[in-house]
Coordinates of C-alpha atoms (C1' of nucleotides) in Angstrom, one line a residue:
Chain A
M1 CA -38.2 23.5 -7.0
S2 CA -36.1 22.4 -3.7
G3 CA -34.1 24.8 -3.8
F4 CA -31.2 22.0 -2.3
A5 CA -29.3 22.5 -5.6
T6 CA -27.2 19.2 -4.8
A7 CA -29.4 17.3 -2.4
L8 CA -32.2 14.4 -3.4
P9 CA -35.8 15.2 -3.1
A10 CA -36.7 16.2 0.7
G11 CA -37.6 13.0 2.8
R12 CA -35.9 10.9 0.7
K13 CA -33.5 8.2 2.9
R14 CA -30.1 7.6 1.5
R15 CA -28.1 4.0 1.0
G16 CA -25.3 5.1 3.4
E17 CA -25.6 6.0 6.9
G18 CA -24.3 9.5 6.0
H19 CA -26.4 12.0 5.3
T20 CA -25.5 13.9 1.9
R21 CA -22.7 11.8 -0.4
R22 CA -21.3 14.3 -1.9
E23 CA -19.9 16.4 1.6
E24 CA -18.7 12.2 2.4
I25 CA -16.8 11.6 -1.0
L26 CA -15.6 15.8 -0.6
Q27 CA -14.4 15.2 2.8
A28 CA -12.8 11.5 2.5
A29 CA -11.1 13.1 -0.9
K30 CA -9.7 15.8 1.1
E31 CA -8.1 13.5 3.4
L32 CA -6.5 11.4 1.0
F33 CA -5.1 14.4 -1.0
L34 CA -3.8 15.6 2.3
E35 CA -2.0 12.4 3.1
Q36 CA -0.4 11.4 0.1
G37 CA -0.7 14.2 -2.9
Y38 CA -3.3 14.5 -6.1
D39 CA -1.1 11.7 -8.0
L40 CA -1.3 9.1 -5.2
T41 CA -4.7 9.4 -4.2
T42 CA -6.4 7.1 -6.7
I43 CA -10.9 7.3 -7.1
R44 CA -10.6 3.7 -6.2
R45 CA -9.7 4.2 -2.5
I46 CA -11.7 7.6 -2.7
A47 CA -14.1 5.1 -2.7
D48 CA -12.9 2.7 -0.5
R49 CA -12.7 5.2 2.3
V50 CA -16.4 6.4 1.5
G51 CA -17.6 2.8 1.4
I52 CA -18.9 3.1 -2.1
S53 CA -17.8 1.9 -5.3
A54 CA -15.6 3.8 -7.4
P55 CA -17.8 4.3 -10.4
A56 CA -20.7 5.6 -7.4
L57 CA -18.2 8.4 -7.6
Y58 CA -18.9 9.9 -11.3
L59 CA -22.2 10.3 -10.1
Y60 CA -21.1 13.4 -7.8
F61 CA -18.2 14.4 -10.0
K62 CA -17.7 14.3 -13.3
D63 CA -14.1 13.4 -13.2
K64 CA -11.0 13.1 -10.6
E65 CA -10.3 17.3 -11.4
A66 CA -13.7 18.2 -11.1
L67 CA -13.2 16.4 -7.5
M68 CA -10.4 18.7 -6.8
L69 CA -11.6 21.7 -8.2
A70 CA -14.3 21.4 -6.0
L71 CA -12.2 20.8 -3.1
C72 CA -9.8 24.1 -4.0
D73 CA -12.8 25.9 -4.2
Q74 CA -13.9 25.0 -0.9
T75 CA -10.5 25.6 0.6
F76 CA -10.0 28.7 -1.4
S77 CA -13.3 30.5 0.3
H78 CA -11.7 29.9 3.7
L79 CA -9.1 32.4 2.8
S80 CA -11.3 34.6 1.2
E81 CA -13.4 34.8 4.7
A82 CA -9.9 35.6 6.5
I83 CA -9.2 38.1 4.1
D84 CA -12.5 39.6 5.0
E85 CA -12.0 39.4 8.5
I86 CA -8.9 41.4 8.0
E87 CA -10.1 44.1 5.8
K88 CA -12.6 44.8 8.2
T89 CA -11.0 44.7 11.8
V90 CA -7.7 46.5 10.3
A91 CA -8.3 50.0 9.7
D92 CA -4.5 51.3 8.8
P93 CA -3.7 50.4 5.0
L94 CA -0.3 49.2 5.3
E95 CA -1.0 46.9 8.1
R96 CA -3.6 45.5 6.1
V97 CA -1.0 44.7 3.3
R98 CA 1.1 42.5 6.0
R99 CA -2.1 41.1 7.5
F100 CA -2.7 39.9 4.0
G101 CA 0.8 38.5 3.0
E102 CA 0.3 36.9 6.6
A103 CA -2.8 35.1 5.8
Y104 CA -1.6 34.4 2.4
V105 CA 1.2 32.5 3.5
R106 CA -0.2 30.9 6.7
F107 CA -3.0 29.5 3.4
G108 CA -0.7 28.2 1.2
L109 CA 1.4 26.4 3.4
S110 CA -1.8 24.8 5.5
H111 CA -3.1 23.8 2.4
P112 CA -0.1 22.9 -0.1
D113 CA -2.3 20.8 -2.5
E114 CA -4.6 23.2 -3.3
Y115 CA -2.2 26.1 -3.5
R116 CA -0.5 23.7 -5.9
L117 CA -3.6 22.7 -8.1
V118 CA -4.5 26.3 -8.3
F119 CA -1.0 28.4 -8.9
L120 CA 1.6 26.2 -10.0
N121 CA 0.1 23.7 -12.3
P122 CA 0.4 23.6 -15.7
N123 CA 0.5 19.5 -16.0
I124 CA -3.4 19.6 -15.3
P125 CA -4.9 17.8 -17.8
E126 CA -5.8 18.9 -21.2
P127 CA -9.5 20.4 -21.0
L128 CA -8.4 22.4 -17.7
R129 CA -4.6 23.5 -19.1
R130 CA -6.2 25.2 -22.0
T131 CA -7.7 28.2 -20.0
G132 CA -4.7 28.2 -18.0
H133 CA -5.3 29.0 -14.4
R134 CA -8.6 30.5 -15.1
M135 CA -7.5 33.9 -14.3
P136 CA -8.7 35.5 -17.8
T137 CA -12.4 34.3 -16.5
D138 CA -14.6 36.4 -15.2
D139 CA -17.0 34.7 -14.1
P140 CA -16.7 34.4 -10.5
T141 CA -18.8 30.9 -9.6
A142 CA -16.6 28.9 -12.6
P143 CA -14.5 26.4 -10.4
G144 CA -10.6 26.9 -10.6
V145 CA -10.7 31.2 -9.9
G146 CA -10.6 31.2 -6.2
G147 CA -6.7 31.3 -6.4
A148 CA -7.0 34.7 -8.8
L149 CA -10.1 36.4 -6.8
V150 CA -7.7 36.4 -4.0
F151 CA -4.5 38.1 -5.6
K152 CA -7.2 40.5 -6.9
R153 CA -7.6 41.5 -3.7
L154 CA -4.2 42.3 -2.9
V155 CA -4.5 44.4 -5.7
T156 CA -7.1 46.1 -4.4
I157 CA -5.4 46.7 -1.1
I158 CA -2.4 48.5 -2.4
G159 CA -4.6 50.1 -4.3
E160 CA -6.5 52.0 -0.9
L161 CA -2.7 52.2 0.6
D162 CA -2.1 54.1 -2.7
A163 CA -5.0 56.7 -2.6
S164 CA -4.8 56.4 1.3
G165 CA -1.9 59.1 0.5
T166 CA 1.0 56.8 0.8
K167 CA 3.8 57.5 -1.6
L168 CA 4.7 54.1 -3.6
N169 CA 8.0 53.8 -5.3
Y170 CA 6.1 52.1 -8.9
P171 CA 2.3 52.0 -9.8
P172 CA 0.1 50.6 -7.3
D173 CA -0.6 47.4 -10.1
T174 CA 2.6 46.9 -10.3
C175 CA 3.5 47.1 -6.4
G176 CA 0.6 44.4 -6.4
E177 CA 2.3 42.3 -8.7
L178 CA 5.7 42.4 -6.6
C179 CA 4.2 41.8 -3.6
W180 CA 2.4 39.0 -5.1
M181 CA 5.3 37.7 -6.8
G182 CA 7.7 37.5 -3.6
L183 CA 4.8 35.6 -1.4
H184 CA 4.4 33.2 -4.2
G185 CA 7.6 32.3 -4.3
L186 CA 7.8 31.8 -1.1
V187 CA 5.4 29.6 -0.9
S188 CA 5.9 28.1 -3.6
A189 CA 9.5 26.9 -3.0
F190 CA 8.2 25.5 0.5
I191 CA 5.9 23.8 -1.1
M192 CA 8.0 22.6 -3.8
K193 CA 11.3 21.7 -1.7
P194 CA 9.9 21.0 2.1
D195 CA 13.1 19.1 2.7
F196 CA 15.4 21.7 1.9
P197 CA 17.1 23.5 4.9
W198 CA 15.5 26.6 4.4
S199 CA 16.7 29.3 6.8
N200 CA 14.0 29.8 9.8
R201 CA 10.8 29.7 8.2
D202 CA 9.2 32.7 10.1
L203 CA 12.4 34.7 9.9
L204 CA 12.0 34.1 6.0
I205 CA 8.3 34.9 5.9
N206 CA 8.5 38.3 7.9
G207 CA 11.8 38.8 5.8
M208 CA 9.5 38.7 2.3
L209 CA 7.0 40.9 4.2
D210 CA 10.2 43.2 5.2
V211 CA 11.8 43.6 2.1
H212 CA 8.5 43.9 0.1
L213 CA 6.7 46.8 2.3
K214 CA 10.0 48.6 2.6
G215 CA 10.6 48.3 -0.9
I216 CA 7.1 49.8 -2.2
V217 CA 6.8 52.8 0.0
K218 CA 8.6 55.8 -0.6
A219 CA 11.8 56.1 1.6
Chain B
M1 CA 38.9 2.7 -19.9
S2 CA 36.8 4.6 -22.6
G3 CA 36.6 7.8 -20.9
F4 CA 32.8 7.9 -22.9
A5 CA 30.6 6.8 -20.2
T6 CA 27.5 5.9 -21.8
A7 CA 28.9 5.2 -25.2
L8 CA 29.4 1.5 -26.3
P9 CA 33.1 -0.5 -26.9
A10 CA 34.7 1.8 -29.8
G11 CA 33.8 1.1 -33.7
R12 CA 30.6 -0.6 -32.6
K13 CA 27.7 0.0 -34.8
R14 CA 24.0 0.5 -33.3
R15 CA 21.2 -0.7 -34.9
G16 CA 19.5 3.0 -35.0
E17 CA 20.6 5.4 -37.7
G18 CA 21.5 8.0 -34.6
H19 CA 24.8 7.2 -33.2
T20 CA 23.8 7.8 -29.6
R21 CA 21.2 6.4 -28.7
R22 CA 20.5 7.7 -25.3
E23 CA 20.9 10.9 -26.7
E24 CA 18.1 10.7 -29.3
I25 CA 15.6 9.3 -26.6
L26 CA 16.7 12.9 -24.4
Q27 CA 15.8 14.9 -27.7
A28 CA 12.7 13.1 -28.1
A29 CA 11.9 13.4 -24.8
K30 CA 12.6 17.0 -24.2
E31 CA 10.4 17.4 -27.6
L32 CA 7.4 15.5 -25.8
F33 CA 7.7 17.2 -22.2
L34 CA 7.8 20.5 -23.6
E35 CA 4.8 20.1 -25.7
Q36 CA 2.4 18.2 -23.6
G37 CA 4.3 18.3 -20.1
Y38 CA 5.4 15.3 -18.1
D39 CA 1.5 13.4 -17.6
L40 CA 0.5 13.4 -21.5
T41 CA 4.2 12.4 -22.4
T42 CA 3.8 8.7 -22.1
I43 CA 7.1 6.2 -22.4
R44 CA 5.5 4.6 -25.5
R45 CA 5.1 8.0 -27.5
I46 CA 9.2 8.7 -26.5
A47 CA 9.7 5.2 -27.9
D48 CA 7.6 6.0 -30.6
R49 CA 9.5 9.2 -31.4
V50 CA 12.9 7.2 -31.2
G51 CA 11.9 4.3 -33.4
I52 CA 12.7 2.1 -30.6
S53 CA 10.0 0.1 -28.6
A54 CA 9.1 1.2 -25.2
P55 CA 11.1 -1.3 -23.2
A56 CA 14.2 -0.6 -25.3
L57 CA 14.2 2.9 -23.3
Y58 CA 14.6 1.3 -20.0
L59 CA 17.8 0.2 -21.0
Y60 CA 18.8 4.0 -20.9
F61 CA 17.4 5.1 -18.3
K62 CA 16.0 3.5 -15.0
D63 CA 12.5 4.8 -15.4
K64 CA 10.6 7.9 -16.4
E65 CA 11.8 10.0 -13.6
A66 CA 15.6 9.2 -14.3
L67 CA 14.6 10.5 -17.9
M68 CA 13.2 13.4 -16.5
L69 CA 15.9 14.3 -14.7
A70 CA 18.6 13.8 -16.9
L71 CA 16.5 16.3 -18.7
C72 CA 16.8 18.9 -16.1
D73 CA 20.5 18.6 -15.7
Q74 CA 21.0 19.2 -19.3
T75 CA 18.9 22.4 -19.3
F76 CA 20.1 23.8 -15.9
S77 CA 24.2 23.7 -16.9
H78 CA 23.5 26.3 -19.8
L79 CA 22.3 28.7 -16.8
S80 CA 25.4 27.8 -14.9
E81 CA 27.6 28.8 -17.4
A82 CA 25.9 32.1 -17.5
I83 CA 26.7 32.7 -14.2
D84 CA 30.5 31.5 -14.7
E85 CA 30.9 34.8 -17.2
I86 CA 29.4 36.9 -14.7
E87 CA 31.5 35.8 -11.8
K88 CA 34.5 35.6 -13.9
T89 CA 34.0 39.8 -15.5
V90 CA 31.7 41.0 -12.8
A91 CA 34.1 42.3 -9.9
D92 CA 31.7 44.1 -7.6
P93 CA 30.0 42.2 -5.5
L94 CA 26.4 43.9 -5.2
E95 CA 26.4 44.2 -8.9
R96 CA 27.1 40.5 -9.5
V97 CA 24.2 40.2 -7.6
R98 CA 21.9 42.0 -9.5
R99 CA 23.6 40.6 -13.0
F100 CA 22.7 37.0 -11.1
G101 CA 19.3 38.1 -10.9
E102 CA 18.8 39.4 -14.2
A103 CA 20.5 36.3 -15.8
Y104 CA 18.5 33.9 -13.6
V105 CA 15.1 35.7 -15.0
R106 CA 16.5 35.9 -18.5
F107 CA 17.2 32.1 -18.4
G108 CA 13.6 31.3 -16.8
L109 CA 11.7 33.7 -19.6
S110 CA 13.8 32.3 -22.6
H111 CA 13.7 28.7 -21.4
P112 CA 10.4 29.0 -20.2
D113 CA 9.6 24.6 -20.5
E114 CA 12.9 23.7 -18.8
Y115 CA 12.6 25.9 -16.0
R116 CA 8.9 24.6 -15.6
L117 CA 10.3 21.3 -15.9
V118 CA 12.6 21.7 -13.1
F119 CA 11.5 24.3 -10.6
L120 CA 8.1 23.9 -10.9
N121 CA 6.2 20.6 -12.3
P122 CA 4.1 19.4 -9.0
N123 CA 3.0 16.5 -11.1
I124 CA 6.3 15.3 -10.9
P125 CA 6.0 11.4 -9.5
E126 CA 5.7 11.4 -5.4
P127 CA 9.2 10.3 -4.9
L128 CA 10.8 13.2 -6.6
R129 CA 8.5 15.8 -5.0
R130 CA 8.8 14.6 -1.6
T131 CA 12.7 14.8 -1.9
G132 CA 12.0 18.7 -3.9
H133 CA 14.5 18.8 -6.6
R134 CA 17.0 16.6 -4.6
M135 CA 18.1 20.3 -3.2
P136 CA 19.7 18.5 -0.1
T137 CA 22.0 16.3 -1.5
D138 CA 25.4 17.0 -1.8
D139 CA 26.7 14.8 -4.6
P140 CA 27.5 17.2 -7.7
T141 CA 27.1 14.5 -10.1
A142 CA 23.5 13.2 -8.7
P143 CA 20.5 13.7 -11.2
G144 CA 18.2 16.4 -10.7
V145 CA 20.6 18.7 -8.8
G146 CA 21.1 21.5 -11.3
G147 CA 18.6 24.0 -10.1
A148 CA 19.9 23.5 -6.6
L149 CA 23.5 24.2 -8.0
V150 CA 22.3 27.8 -9.4
F151 CA 20.4 28.6 -6.0
K152 CA 23.7 27.8 -4.0
R153 CA 25.6 29.5 -6.3
L154 CA 23.5 32.8 -5.1
V155 CA 23.4 31.9 -1.7
T156 CA 27.4 31.9 -2.1
I157 CA 27.8 35.2 -4.5
I158 CA 25.9 36.8 -1.4
G159 CA 27.9 35.4 1.0
E160 CA 30.8 37.0 -0.4
L161 CA 29.0 40.3 -0.6
D162 CA 28.6 39.9 3.1
A163 CA 32.5 39.0 3.5
S164 CA 33.0 42.0 1.6
G165 CA 32.3 44.4 4.3
T166 CA 28.6 45.0 3.1
K167 CA 26.2 44.7 6.0
L168 CA 23.2 43.1 5.7
N169 CA 19.8 42.6 7.1
Y170 CA 19.6 38.9 7.5
P171 CA 22.0 35.9 7.4
P172 CA 23.4 35.2 4.3
D173 CA 21.8 32.1 4.1
T174 CA 18.5 33.9 4.5
C175 CA 19.4 36.6 1.9
G176 CA 20.4 34.5 -0.7
E177 CA 16.9 32.4 0.1
L178 CA 14.9 35.4 -0.2
C179 CA 16.5 36.6 -3.0
W180 CA 15.6 33.9 -5.2
M181 CA 12.2 33.5 -3.9
G182 CA 11.2 36.6 -5.2
L183 CA 12.7 36.0 -8.8
H184 CA 11.5 32.7 -8.4
G185 CA 8.3 33.8 -7.7
L186 CA 8.3 36.4 -10.7
V187 CA 9.4 34.2 -13.5
S188 CA 7.0 31.7 -12.0
A189 CA 4.1 34.0 -13.0
F190 CA 5.2 35.1 -16.0
I191 CA 5.6 31.4 -17.1
M192 CA 1.8 30.7 -15.3
K193 CA 0.2 33.3 -16.6
P194 CA 1.8 34.8 -19.3
D195 CA -1.8 36.5 -20.2
F196 CA -2.4 38.1 -17.3
P197 CA -2.0 42.3 -17.9
W198 CA 1.1 42.7 -15.6
S199 CA 2.5 45.9 -15.7
N200 CA 5.8 46.4 -17.8
R201 CA 7.6 43.1 -18.0
D202 CA 11.2 45.3 -17.4
L203 CA 9.5 47.5 -14.6
L204 CA 8.8 44.3 -12.9
I205 CA 12.3 42.9 -13.3
N206 CA 14.0 45.6 -12.0
G207 CA 11.5 46.7 -9.4
M208 CA 12.1 43.1 -7.9
L209 CA 16.0 43.2 -8.0
D210 CA 15.6 46.5 -6.6
V211 CA 13.3 46.0 -3.9
H212 CA 15.8 42.7 -2.7
L213 CA 18.8 44.3 -2.9
K214 CA 17.9 47.1 -1.4
G215 CA 15.6 45.1 1.3
I216 CA 19.1 42.9 1.7
V217 CA 21.8 45.5 2.2
K218 CA 21.2 47.4 6.0
A219 CA 20.5 51.5 5.2
Chain C
dC1 C1' 32.4 -20.1 -37.4
dC2 C1' 31.4 -19.5 -31.9
dG3 C1' 30.7 -18.1 -27.7
dA4 C1' 29.4 -13.8 -25.3
dT5 C1' 27.3 -9.7 -24.9
dA6 C1' 24.9 -5.4 -26.1
dA7 C1' 20.5 -3.8 -28.2
dG8 C1' 16.1 -4.9 -29.3
dT9 C1' 11.5 -7.2 -29.5
dT10 C1' 6.9 -9.2 -27.9
dA11 C1' 4.2 -10.6 -24.5
dT12 C1' 2.8 -9.3 -20.1
dC13 C1' 1.9 -7.5 -15.6
dA14 C1' -0.8 -4.4 -12.5
dA15 C1' -3.3 -0.1 -11.5
dC16 C1' -5.4 3.6 -13.3
dG17 C1' -9.5 6.6 -14.8
dT18 C1' -13.4 5.9 -16.6
dT19 C1' -18.1 3.9 -19.2
dC20 C1' -21.5 0.3 -19.5
dA21 C1' -24.8 -2.6 -18.4
dG22 C1' -27.3 -4.1 -15.3
dT23 C1' -29.5 -4.3 -9.9
dT24 C1' -31.4 -2.5 -5.9
dA25 C1' -34.3 0.7 -2.8
dA26 C1' -37.4 4.1 -2.3
dC27 C1' -40.7 6.5 -3.5
dA28 C1' -46.1 8.4 -6.2
dT29 C1' -49.7 6.5 -7.9
dT30 C1' -53.1 3.3 -8.4
Chain D
dA1 C1' -50.8 -4.3 -2.3
dA2 C1' -48.8 -4.4 -6.7
dT3 C1' -46.6 -1.5 -10.6
dG4 C1' -43.4 2.2 -12.7
dT5 C1' -40.1 5.4 -12.3
dT6 C1' -36.2 7.0 -10.7
dA7 C1' -32.5 7.8 -8.0
dA8 C1' -28.5 5.5 -5.9
dC9 C1' -25.5 2.2 -6.8
dT10 C1' -22.6 -2.4 -8.3
dG11 C1' -19.2 -5.5 -11.1
dA12 C1' -17.2 -6.0 -14.7
dA13 C1' -15.1 -4.4 -18.7
dC14 C1' -12.3 -1.0 -21.5
dG15 C1' -8.6 1.3 -22.7
dT16 C1' -3.8 3.3 -21.1
dT17 C1' -0.3 3.7 -18.3
dG18 C1' 4.6 2.5 -16.3
dA19 C1' 7.3 -1.2 -15.9
dT20 C1' 8.8 -6.2 -16.1
dA21 C1' 10.2 -11.0 -17.9
dA22 C1' 11.7 -13.9 -21.1
dC23 C1' 13.1 -14.3 -25.6
dT24 C1' 15.4 -12.8 -29.7
dT25 C1' 19.2 -10.5 -33.0
dA26 C1' 22.8 -8.4 -33.7
dT27 C1' 27.6 -7.1 -33.9
dC28 C1' 32.0 -8.0 -31.9
dG29 C1' 36.8 -10.1 -30.4
dG30 C1' 38.8 -14.6 -31.2

DNA sequence: CCGATAAGTTATCAACGTTCAGTTAACATT
DNA sequence: AATGTTAACTGAACGTTGATAACTTATCGG
């Protein structure tokens, strides 16, 4: 047993100059997805950038969708780490919620393609669409669940806000859902209509956070 | 001058049994888009359902994107009519905003597929996505502006709220954007994750409206 | 009937995701 | 050192896609 899931047998040299072809592919795909979006990024172009043929890509990923989902999970784990950091360093529950919101929005805006794929993609190919966005699943290792887990953590944090004695205007679940919906609407709008003349971006982000934080806790 | 923009010269008979081929195409495309989404709906399948060949479709629409945009406008004109009704019957500015929000959410929830088509279709062709949904345009006859016009009307209504003397926490534009983003997040969430165990739907709708109305006007 | 034009066809294109069948490179064993 | 095995890879091809070109048919006014 190698203990090195996706690697070759130990000592084995590879064709390409890179050491882990899978990582090379992920990197190239990530660059291209970010440059041109999902649709315009073709398997052939990814392969070209890596320096291999298109079919070689299928040795590492079942299809284009699996490749993108692998990238999504990889990306969402970064957001999850940012939330870990907040939970470790921020004590005040209300401040935690705000910091979560800031991190969430920042993440969405700097990873629009991954955000789109996970949170607002109804046109995903059939097998993926059948399971919605995998939210109902309870297997955290399944591909594509990163977004759902992050959402659940916000609900948890707001639940702690309630437990810490802060009086809420709605049940904790409802507060969490409202807050997430607001942030999600904000991020979606920026992503889907980037050229629209929105008023100042930071004003909108802070405004959304203020509106929801004030609206959630009892006056 | 015929006054019948897309029609044939008066008295002219058509090949198909339908009277306006363009409408037939729109109807078939709408059904297929709603059944299978944008990507899975092919030009050939639309043509099949209408009973014509694929290239014939290009006699009526420049490309697949233009067809989609025509559908978007058609759908959103219905929402626009509902807003006309509110503006005619509701005098109080704050109440107008709330009623707008209710109508917007109701529209989204009762036309989830059309809403998806216009506001959260990330697999829309790249050139279309780059321009958002053409929100920046100021030509009201241009295709694809239906959603944008509705949004602008909210901003206008909130602007009147400001003009009527109610003090706002942010500029009217910003208030409108925040409010729309919140409602959009709400509708999107319900549409995209209908199976998620959300808390009570009406509680969330009213909660979102309360949160934003209270957050927008000065305490 | 005729010329014009609207409406539609077949044939075809390049590009896409993907699969197939075969080839090369690196190892373990003899 | 030759051999067999297998991972890694390639070129050619398949079936579809959106879209175009070139051509045909139907319907009209005159």
